[in-house]
């Protein structure tokens, strides 16, 4: 776990709430699984506006959850930030989150992007999309996730392993849309269609499509944007060759997930935590927050980065993202049963 400091060293231990070392200044302790340079600008803007100093502890999402559990009452953590509703669900299940009552958040963040009891808030949107090889297909070869299981795609599909939260959440969304039986049959068909045993991350699926190893891949949208904006011409050539499909535009919309944040139960600075979360929902912060990872802003009316403008009006599945967490265990068991490694 990498510890980085922003304005001041993060002081771990019981003394912190009393303000050891930062006597009069108001502080906010942020435990985050995000690691984007642009986040610094976000913290600076908040400090300038509020006078509240942001101390940052970066780490792996599950490790941060464990750490907050271990620190228990002594935890200095005020705000926990991570990506994927399944991970927010794990934090929720660990009992480390507290609800935030805020009219500002309720107004700005669409209901389907926050926890029904305000235990966490979605701040950015990511779409899990289908990639295809434009040298194999002149036209997008499919329009719906459901089609990934069709026998016509036998041996064509690259997708990462089932232990990945992104895939678990995709399957959780299919369970919500089509029911568990249909989704299990779908997963079986998908496994039959795999070009290779699941391996690598999302970017590796895009690379495999561009390399002709598979003609169809599944991954989050921002990995493509990253390649398209890379300094390396080879990466840009990959993005050039690979087409994007935002599935299910004619129906429920494309499966989306969130980057989100929550107040930690027993936060030493609950007011600062609320203020910070509200700040993150402001138009200025929304732009910085979503741009950090080439995501879509969660707040309506805020424009995404230039590269995403063509997709800004695409239909996204308006299933409450908390359902992704609720269906997670079922999704994992189902993927296991069909041999999705
Ligand atoms: Fe990612």
Tab-separated table of C-alpha atoms and ligand atoms in Angstrom:
chain	number	residue	atom	x	y	z
A	1	UNK	CA	0.000	0.000	0.000
A	2	UNK	CA	1.531	3.277	-1.051
A	3	UNK	CA	1.215	6.086	1.366
A	4	UNK	CA	1.301	9.523	-0.140
A	5	UNK	CA	0.837	12.781	1.592
A	6	UNK	CA	-0.860	15.797	0.244
A	7	UNK	CA	-0.842	18.775	2.531
A	8	UNK	CA	0.391	17.110	5.667
A	9	UNK	CA	1.491	13.691	6.758
A	10	UNK	CA	-1.376	11.422	7.594
A	11	UNK	CA	-1.064	10.669	11.257
A	12	UNK	CA	-2.216	7.227	12.120
A	13	UNK	CA	-3.346	6.581	15.649
A	14	UNK	CA	-5.475	7.930	18.383
A	15	UNK	CA	-3.986	11.396	18.604
A	16	UNK	CA	-5.192	12.480	15.236
A	17	UNK	CA	-8.737	13.505	16.034
A	18	UNK	CA	-7.346	15.908	18.596
A	19	UNK	CA	-5.296	17.499	15.858
A	20	UNK	CA	-1.788	16.440	16.788
A	21	UNK	CA	0.664	18.404	14.693
A	22	UNK	CA	-1.978	20.377	12.861
A	23	UNK	CA	-3.274	22.239	15.862
A	24	UNK	CA	-5.853	24.753	14.652
A	25	UNK	CA	-6.290	23.694	11.055
A	26	UNK	CA	-9.332	21.707	10.089
A	27	UNK	CA	-8.451	18.455	8.434
A	28	UNK	CA	-10.046	15.697	6.432
A	29	UNK	CA	-8.524	12.231	6.197
A	30	UNK	CA	-9.179	10.535	2.898
A	31	UNK	CA	-8.546	6.852	2.259
A	32	UNK	CA	-8.638	6.385	-1.478
A	33	UNK	CA	-8.137	3.616	-4.008
A	34	UNK	CA	-7.852	6.234	-6.745
A	35	UNK	CA	-4.418	7.215	-7.976
A	36	UNK	CA	-4.679	9.943	-10.570
A	37	UNK	CA	-2.418	12.969	-10.688
A	38	UNK	CA	-5.403	15.189	-11.377
A	39	UNK	CA	-6.840	14.320	-7.963
A	40	UNK	CA	-4.235	16.637	-6.461
A	41	UNK	CA	-5.897	19.562	-8.224
A	42	UNK	CA	-9.171	18.428	-6.747
A	43	UNK	CA	-7.819	18.462	-3.194
A	44	UNK	CA	-6.179	21.834	-3.752
A	45	UNK	CA	-9.443	23.324	-4.963
A	46	UNK	CA	-11.256	21.947	-1.928
A	47	UNK	CA	-8.635	23.266	0.472
A	48	UNK	CA	-8.767	26.679	-1.084
A	49	UNK	CA	-12.516	26.841	-0.849
A	50	UNK	CA	-13.063	25.320	2.556
A	51	UNK	CA	-9.836	25.892	4.452
A	52	UNK	CA	-9.902	22.178	5.237
A	53	UNK	CA	-6.640	20.350	4.752
A	54	UNK	CA	-6.882	17.007	2.939
A	55	UNK	CA	-4.617	14.179	4.136
A	56	UNK	CA	-4.488	11.317	1.673
A	57	UNK	CA	-3.810	7.644	2.195
A	58	UNK	CA	-3.740	5.690	-1.058
A	59	UNK	CA	-4.078	1.955	-1.316
A	60	UNK	CA	-5.777	-1.060	-2.735
A	61	UNK	CA	-9.518	-0.951	-2.138
A	62	UNK	CA	-9.858	-4.147	-0.107
A	63	UNK	CA	-6.727	-3.363	1.893
A	64	UNK	CA	-8.127	0.039	2.813
A	65	UNK	CA	-11.380	-1.552	3.960
A	66	UNK	CA	-9.435	-4.040	6.092
A	67	UNK	CA	-7.329	-1.257	7.496
A	68	UNK	CA	-10.358	0.792	8.532
A	69	UNK	CA	-11.835	-2.322	10.157
A	70	UNK	CA	-8.599	-2.997	11.994
A	71	UNK	CA	-8.219	0.589	13.160
A	72	UNK	CA	-11.808	0.461	14.369
A	73	UNK	CA	-12.681	3.362	16.691
A	74	UNK	CA	-9.167	4.719	16.433
A	75	UNK	CA	-9.418	5.068	12.662
A	76	UNK	CA	-8.616	8.582	11.448
A	77	UNK	CA	-10.467	7.887	8.197
A	78	UNK	CA	-13.217	10.364	7.330
A	79	UNK	CA	-13.902	9.504	3.702
A	80	UNK	CA	-13.401	6.276	1.758
A	81	UNK	CA	-13.147	6.461	-2.025
A	82	UNK	CA	-13.062	3.585	-4.514
A	83	UNK	CA	-14.428	2.306	-7.807
A	84	UNK	CA	-17.079	-0.291	-8.566
A	85	UNK	CA	-20.333	-0.757	-6.687
A	86	UNK	CA	-19.236	-4.256	-5.670
A	87	UNK	CA	-16.335	-2.780	-3.698
A	88	UNK	CA	-18.558	-0.147	-2.102
A	89	UNK	CA	-20.837	-3.015	-1.171
A	90	UNK	CA	-17.948	-4.772	0.569
A	91	UNK	CA	-17.245	-1.617	2.578
A	92	UNK	CA	-20.918	-1.427	3.430
A	93	UNK	CA	-20.980	-5.101	4.473
A	94	UNK	CA	-17.913	-4.537	6.653
A	95	UNK	CA	-19.945	-1.939	8.524
A	96	UNK	CA	-17.411	0.828	8.024
A	97	UNK	CA	-19.715	3.335	6.308
A	98	UNK	CA	-22.068	5.913	7.753
A	99	UNK	CA	-24.956	7.627	5.958
A	100	UNK	CA	-24.592	11.262	4.929
A	101	UNK	CA	-27.686	13.408	5.015
A	102	UNK	CA	-27.270	16.088	2.415
A	103	UNK	CA	-29.854	17.908	0.348
A	104	UNK	CA	-27.057	18.969	-2.003
A	105	UNK	CA	-25.995	15.381	-2.750
A	106	UNK	CA	-29.600	14.214	-3.019
A	107	UNK	CA	-30.270	16.891	-5.594
A	108	UNK	CA	-27.106	16.543	-7.647
A	109	UNK	CA	-26.416	12.811	-7.710
A	110	UNK	CA	-29.083	10.812	-9.591
A	111	UNK	CA	-30.878	8.366	-7.270
A	112	UNK	CA	-29.702	5.337	-9.260
A	113	UNK	CA	-26.066	6.322	-8.672
A	114	UNK	CA	-26.195	6.460	-4.893
A	115	UNK	CA	-26.974	4.066	-2.098
A	116	UNK	CA	-30.695	4.037	-1.226
A	117	UNK	CA	-29.829	4.965	2.379
A	118	UNK	CA	-27.074	7.413	1.410
A	119	UNK	CA	-24.251	5.151	2.572
A	120	UNK	CA	-22.240	6.027	-0.556
A	121	UNK	CA	-22.419	8.268	-3.586
A	122	UNK	CA	-21.475	7.645	-7.205
A	123	UNK	CA	-19.294	10.466	-8.511
A	124	UNK	CA	-18.345	9.206	-11.961
A	125	UNK	CA	-19.731	6.732	-14.466
A	126	UNK	CA	-17.914	4.049	-16.420
A	127	UNK	CA	-19.481	1.949	-19.151
A	128	UNK	CA	-18.555	-1.710	-19.633
A	129	UNK	CA	-18.601	-2.031	-23.381
A	130	UNK	CA	-17.895	-4.424	-26.246
A	131	UNK	CA	-14.870	-3.979	-28.473
A	132	UNK	CA	-14.529	-5.387	-31.970
A	133	UNK	CA	-11.887	-5.734	-34.640
A	134	UNK	CA	-12.739	-3.377	-37.488
A	135	UNK	CA	-10.546	-5.458	-39.786
A	136	UNK	CA	-12.848	-8.422	-39.247
A	137	UNK	CA	-16.146	-6.562	-39.065
A	138	UNK	CA	-17.056	-3.529	-41.178
A	139	UNK	CA	-20.082	-2.998	-38.982
A	140	UNK	CA	-20.536	-3.604	-35.256
A	141	UNK	CA	-21.229	-7.361	-35.076
A	142	UNK	CA	-23.706	-7.140	-32.211
A	143	UNK	CA	-25.950	-4.706	-30.377
A	144	UNK	CA	-26.669	-6.380	-27.059
A	145	UNK	CA	-24.662	-8.112	-24.317
A	146	UNK	CA	-27.023	-11.029	-24.732
A	147	UNK	CA	-25.572	-11.685	-28.217
A	148	UNK	CA	-22.132	-12.494	-26.763
A	149	UNK	CA	-23.509	-15.954	-26.020
A	150	UNK	CA	-24.693	-16.650	-29.565
A	151	UNK	CA	-22.971	-19.651	-31.236
A	152	UNK	CA	-22.025	-17.489	-34.232
A	153	UNK	CA	-19.263	-15.981	-32.087
A	154	UNK	CA	-17.646	-19.288	-31.200
A	155	UNK	CA	-13.934	-18.872	-30.470
A	156	UNK	CA	-14.061	-15.096	-30.978
A	157	UNK	CA	-14.385	-13.491	-27.569
A	158	UNK	CA	-11.700	-12.216	-25.179
A	159	UNK	CA	-12.726	-11.305	-21.646
A	160	UNK	CA	-10.866	-11.238	-18.347
A	161	UNK	CA	-11.380	-13.591	-15.455
A	162	UNK	CA	-14.454	-13.972	-13.297
A	163	UNK	CA	-12.592	-12.877	-10.161
A	164	UNK	CA	-12.672	-9.355	-11.553
A	165	UNK	CA	-15.235	-7.025	-9.976
A	166	UNK	CA	-16.072	-5.394	-13.307
A	167	UNK	CA	-17.197	-8.696	-14.808
A	168	UNK	CA	-19.025	-9.664	-11.639
A	169	UNK	CA	-20.952	-6.397	-11.804
A	170	UNK	CA	-21.751	-6.939	-15.489
A	171	UNK	CA	-23.177	-10.368	-14.654
A	172	UNK	CA	-25.018	-8.861	-11.679
A	173	UNK	CA	-26.674	-6.401	-14.079
A	174	UNK	CA	-27.678	-9.231	-16.399
A	175	UNK	CA	-29.214	-11.101	-13.458
A	176	UNK	CA	-31.247	-7.967	-12.696
A	177	UNK	CA	-32.341	-7.622	-16.334
A	178	UNK	CA	-32.913	-11.230	-17.388
A	179	UNK	CA	-33.082	-13.309	-14.213
A	180	UNK	CA	-30.594	-15.865	-12.844
A	181	UNK	CA	-31.470	-18.804	-15.136
A	182	UNK	CA	-31.237	-16.881	-18.394
A	183	UNK	CA	-28.029	-15.280	-17.176
A	184	UNK	CA	-26.472	-18.641	-16.338
A	185	UNK	CA	-27.342	-19.917	-19.815
A	186	UNK	CA	-25.832	-16.732	-21.213
A	187	UNK	CA	-22.619	-17.174	-19.228
A	188	UNK	CA	-22.374	-20.758	-20.445
A	189	UNK	CA	-22.648	-19.569	-24.043
A	190	UNK	CA	-20.073	-16.874	-23.412
A	191	UNK	CA	-17.588	-19.376	-21.979
A	192	UNK	CA	-18.142	-21.552	-25.057
A	193	UNK	CA	-17.327	-18.550	-27.244
A	194	UNK	CA	-14.068	-17.609	-25.528
A	195	UNK	CA	-11.061	-17.350	-27.817
A	196	UNK	CA	-8.709	-18.155	-24.922
A	197	UNK	CA	-8.727	-18.763	-21.205
A	198	UNK	CA	-9.484	-15.492	-19.364
A	199	UNK	CA	-6.311	-13.553	-18.652
A	200	UNK	CA	-4.992	-10.022	-18.189
A	201	UNK	CA	-6.777	-6.760	-17.519
A	202	UNK	CA	-9.232	-4.800	-19.645
A	203	UNK	CA	-6.491	-3.177	-21.733
A	204	UNK	CA	-5.138	-6.626	-22.564
A	205	UNK	CA	-8.504	-7.570	-24.072
A	206	UNK	CA	-8.385	-4.511	-26.342
A	207	UNK	CA	-4.794	-5.338	-27.311
A	208	UNK	CA	-5.796	-8.928	-28.085
A	209	UNK	CA	-8.565	-7.686	-30.387
A	210	UNK	CA	-6.109	-5.430	-32.230
A	211	UNK	CA	-3.649	-8.323	-32.475
A	212	UNK	CA	-6.244	-10.512	-34.139
A	213	UNK	CA	-6.283	-12.978	-31.262
A	214	UNK	CA	-10.002	-12.467	-30.877
A	215	UNK	CA	-12.427	-10.365	-32.861
A	216	UNK	CA	-14.560	-9.302	-29.902
A	217	UNK	CA	-13.530	-8.139	-26.444
A	218	UNK	CA	-15.172	-6.795	-23.304
A	219	UNK	CA	-13.788	-3.966	-21.198
A	220	UNK	CA	-14.463	-0.612	-19.605
A	221	UNK	CA	-14.659	2.358	-21.959
A	222	UNK	CA	-11.839	4.409	-20.440
A	223	UNK	CA	-9.134	1.879	-21.268
A	224	UNK	CA	-9.785	2.559	-24.942
A	225	UNK	CA	-9.633	6.332	-24.329
A	226	UNK	CA	-6.301	5.848	-22.559
A	227	UNK	CA	-4.881	4.037	-25.599
A	228	UNK	CA	-6.358	6.593	-27.994
A	229	UNK	CA	-4.680	9.410	-26.035
A	230	UNK	CA	-1.379	7.632	-25.481
A	231	UNK	CA	1.943	9.207	-26.434
A	232	UNK	CA	2.893	5.873	-27.991
A	233	UNK	CA	1.840	5.645	-31.666
A	234	UNK	CA	1.502	1.862	-31.302
A	235	UNK	CA	-1.184	2.358	-28.643
A	236	UNK	CA	-3.011	4.861	-30.799
A	237	UNK	CA	-2.920	2.403	-33.702
A	238	UNK	CA	-4.594	-0.179	-31.444
A	239	UNK	CA	-7.381	2.254	-30.552
A	240	UNK	CA	-7.735	3.093	-34.236
A	241	UNK	CA	-8.254	-0.540	-35.196
A	242	UNK	CA	-10.661	-1.399	-32.385
A	243	UNK	CA	-14.298	-0.291	-32.583
A	244	UNK	CA	-16.542	0.367	-29.586
A	245	UNK	CA	-20.095	-0.812	-29.044
A	246	UNK	CA	-22.194	0.646	-26.229
A	247	UNK	CA	-24.598	-2.295	-25.964
A	248	UNK	CA	-28.349	-2.366	-25.434
A	249	UNK	CA	-29.025	1.151	-26.729
A	250	UNK	CA	-32.423	-0.048	-27.953
A	251	UNK	CA	-33.371	-1.398	-24.566
A	252	UNK	CA	-32.270	-0.873	-20.986
A	253	UNK	CA	-28.994	0.803	-21.988
A	254	UNK	CA	-25.325	0.040	-21.470
A	255	UNK	CA	-24.195	-1.434	-18.161
A	256	UNK	CA	-22.554	1.223	-16.068
A	257	UNK	CA	-20.679	1.270	-12.845
A	258	UNK	CA	-19.391	4.080	-10.680
A	259	UNK	CA	-16.457	5.596	-8.964
A	260	UNK	CA	-17.764	6.663	-5.597
A	261	UNK	CA	-17.122	7.904	-2.099
A	262	UNK	CA	-18.589	7.500	1.358
A	263	UNK	CA	-18.245	8.782	4.867
A	264	UNK	CA	-16.564	6.362	7.247
A	265	UNK	CA	-18.506	5.340	10.362
A	266	UNK	CA	-17.096	7.156	13.372
A	267	UNK	CA	-15.324	9.692	11.155
A	268	UNK	CA	-13.469	12.166	13.372
A	269	UNK	CA	-14.518	15.017	11.062
A	270	UNK	CA	-18.045	14.252	9.856
A	271	UNK	CA	-18.832	17.842	8.885
A	272	UNK	CA	-15.689	18.094	6.791
A	273	UNK	CA	-16.556	14.739	5.222
A	274	UNK	CA	-19.991	15.978	4.186
A	275	UNK	CA	-18.536	19.203	2.861
A	276	UNK	CA	-15.953	17.270	0.834
A	277	UNK	CA	-18.552	14.935	-0.675
A	278	UNK	CA	-20.739	17.902	-1.576
A	279	UNK	CA	-17.754	19.621	-3.145
A	280	UNK	CA	-17.066	16.532	-5.263
A	281	UNK	CA	-20.571	16.843	-6.693
A	282	UNK	CA	-20.036	20.458	-7.771
A	283	UNK	CA	-19.693	21.051	-11.530
A	284	UNK	CA	-16.035	22.116	-11.268
A	285	UNK	CA	-15.043	19.093	-9.185
A	286	UNK	CA	-17.159	16.756	-11.294
A	287	UNK	CA	-15.186	17.715	-14.353
A	288	UNK	CA	-11.831	17.119	-12.643
A	289	UNK	CA	-12.963	13.935	-10.930
A	290	UNK	CA	-14.328	12.270	-14.056
A	291	UNK	CA	-11.513	13.508	-16.302
A	292	UNK	CA	-8.955	11.887	-14.010
A	293	UNK	CA	-9.890	8.498	-15.419
A	294	UNK	CA	-11.655	9.516	-18.647
A	295	UNK	CA	-15.041	8.750	-17.113
A	296	UNK	CA	-18.447	10.353	-17.472
A	297	UNK	CA	-19.488	12.832	-14.756
A	298	UNK	CA	-22.211	11.507	-12.457
A	299	UNK	CA	-23.976	14.844	-12.248
A	300	UNK	CA	-26.235	15.624	-15.158
A	301	UNK	CA	-25.433	18.665	-17.236
A	302	UNK	CA	-21.693	18.454	-16.607
A	303	UNK	CA	-19.847	17.803	-19.860
A	304	UNK	CA	-17.392	14.926	-20.101
A	305	UNK	CA	-13.946	15.268	-21.654
A	306	UNK	CA	-13.807	16.010	-25.373
A	307	UNK	CA	-13.018	12.393	-26.330
A	308	UNK	CA	-16.257	11.227	-24.682
A	309	UNK	CA	-18.556	13.852	-26.167
A	310	UNK	CA	-19.720	11.534	-28.997
A	311	UNK	CA	-21.008	9.103	-26.351
A	312	UNK	CA	-22.375	11.631	-23.862
A	313	UNK	CA	-25.999	11.037	-24.830
A	314	UNK	CA	-25.852	7.261	-24.955
A	315	UNK	CA	-28.405	5.426	-22.920
A	316	UNK	CA	-27.046	3.936	-19.706
A	317	UNK	CA	-28.831	1.228	-17.738
A	318	UNK	CA	-30.656	3.085	-14.969
A	319	UNK	CA	-30.629	0.125	-12.631
A	320	UNK	CA	-29.650	1.390	-9.174
A	321	UNK	CA	-25.965	0.500	-8.959
A	322	UNK	CA	-26.469	-0.808	-5.425
A	323	UNK	CA	-28.183	-3.814	-7.035
A	324	UNK	CA	-24.814	-4.741	-8.548
A	325	UNK	CA	-23.521	-5.260	-5.025
A	326	UNK	CA	-26.666	-7.072	-3.925
A	327	UNK	CA	-26.388	-9.525	-6.832
A	328	UNK	CA	-22.618	-9.937	-6.534
A	329	UNK	CA	-22.495	-13.221	-4.603
A	330	UNK	CA	-25.055	-14.771	-6.938
A	331	UNK	CA	-23.049	-13.581	-9.942
A	332	UNK	CA	-19.815	-15.077	-8.586
A	333	UNK	CA	-21.412	-18.472	-7.933
A	334	UNK	CA	-23.018	-18.513	-11.367
A	335	UNK	CA	-19.750	-17.700	-13.143
A	336	UNK	CA	-18.050	-20.406	-11.141
A	337	UNK	CA	-20.661	-23.005	-12.094
A	338	UNK	CA	-20.289	-22.387	-15.823
A	339	UNK	CA	-16.503	-22.667	-15.647
A	340	UNK	CA	-15.729	-18.984	-16.270
A	341	UNK	CA	-12.221	-19.000	-14.864
B	1	LIG	FE1	-10.372	0.232	-14.139
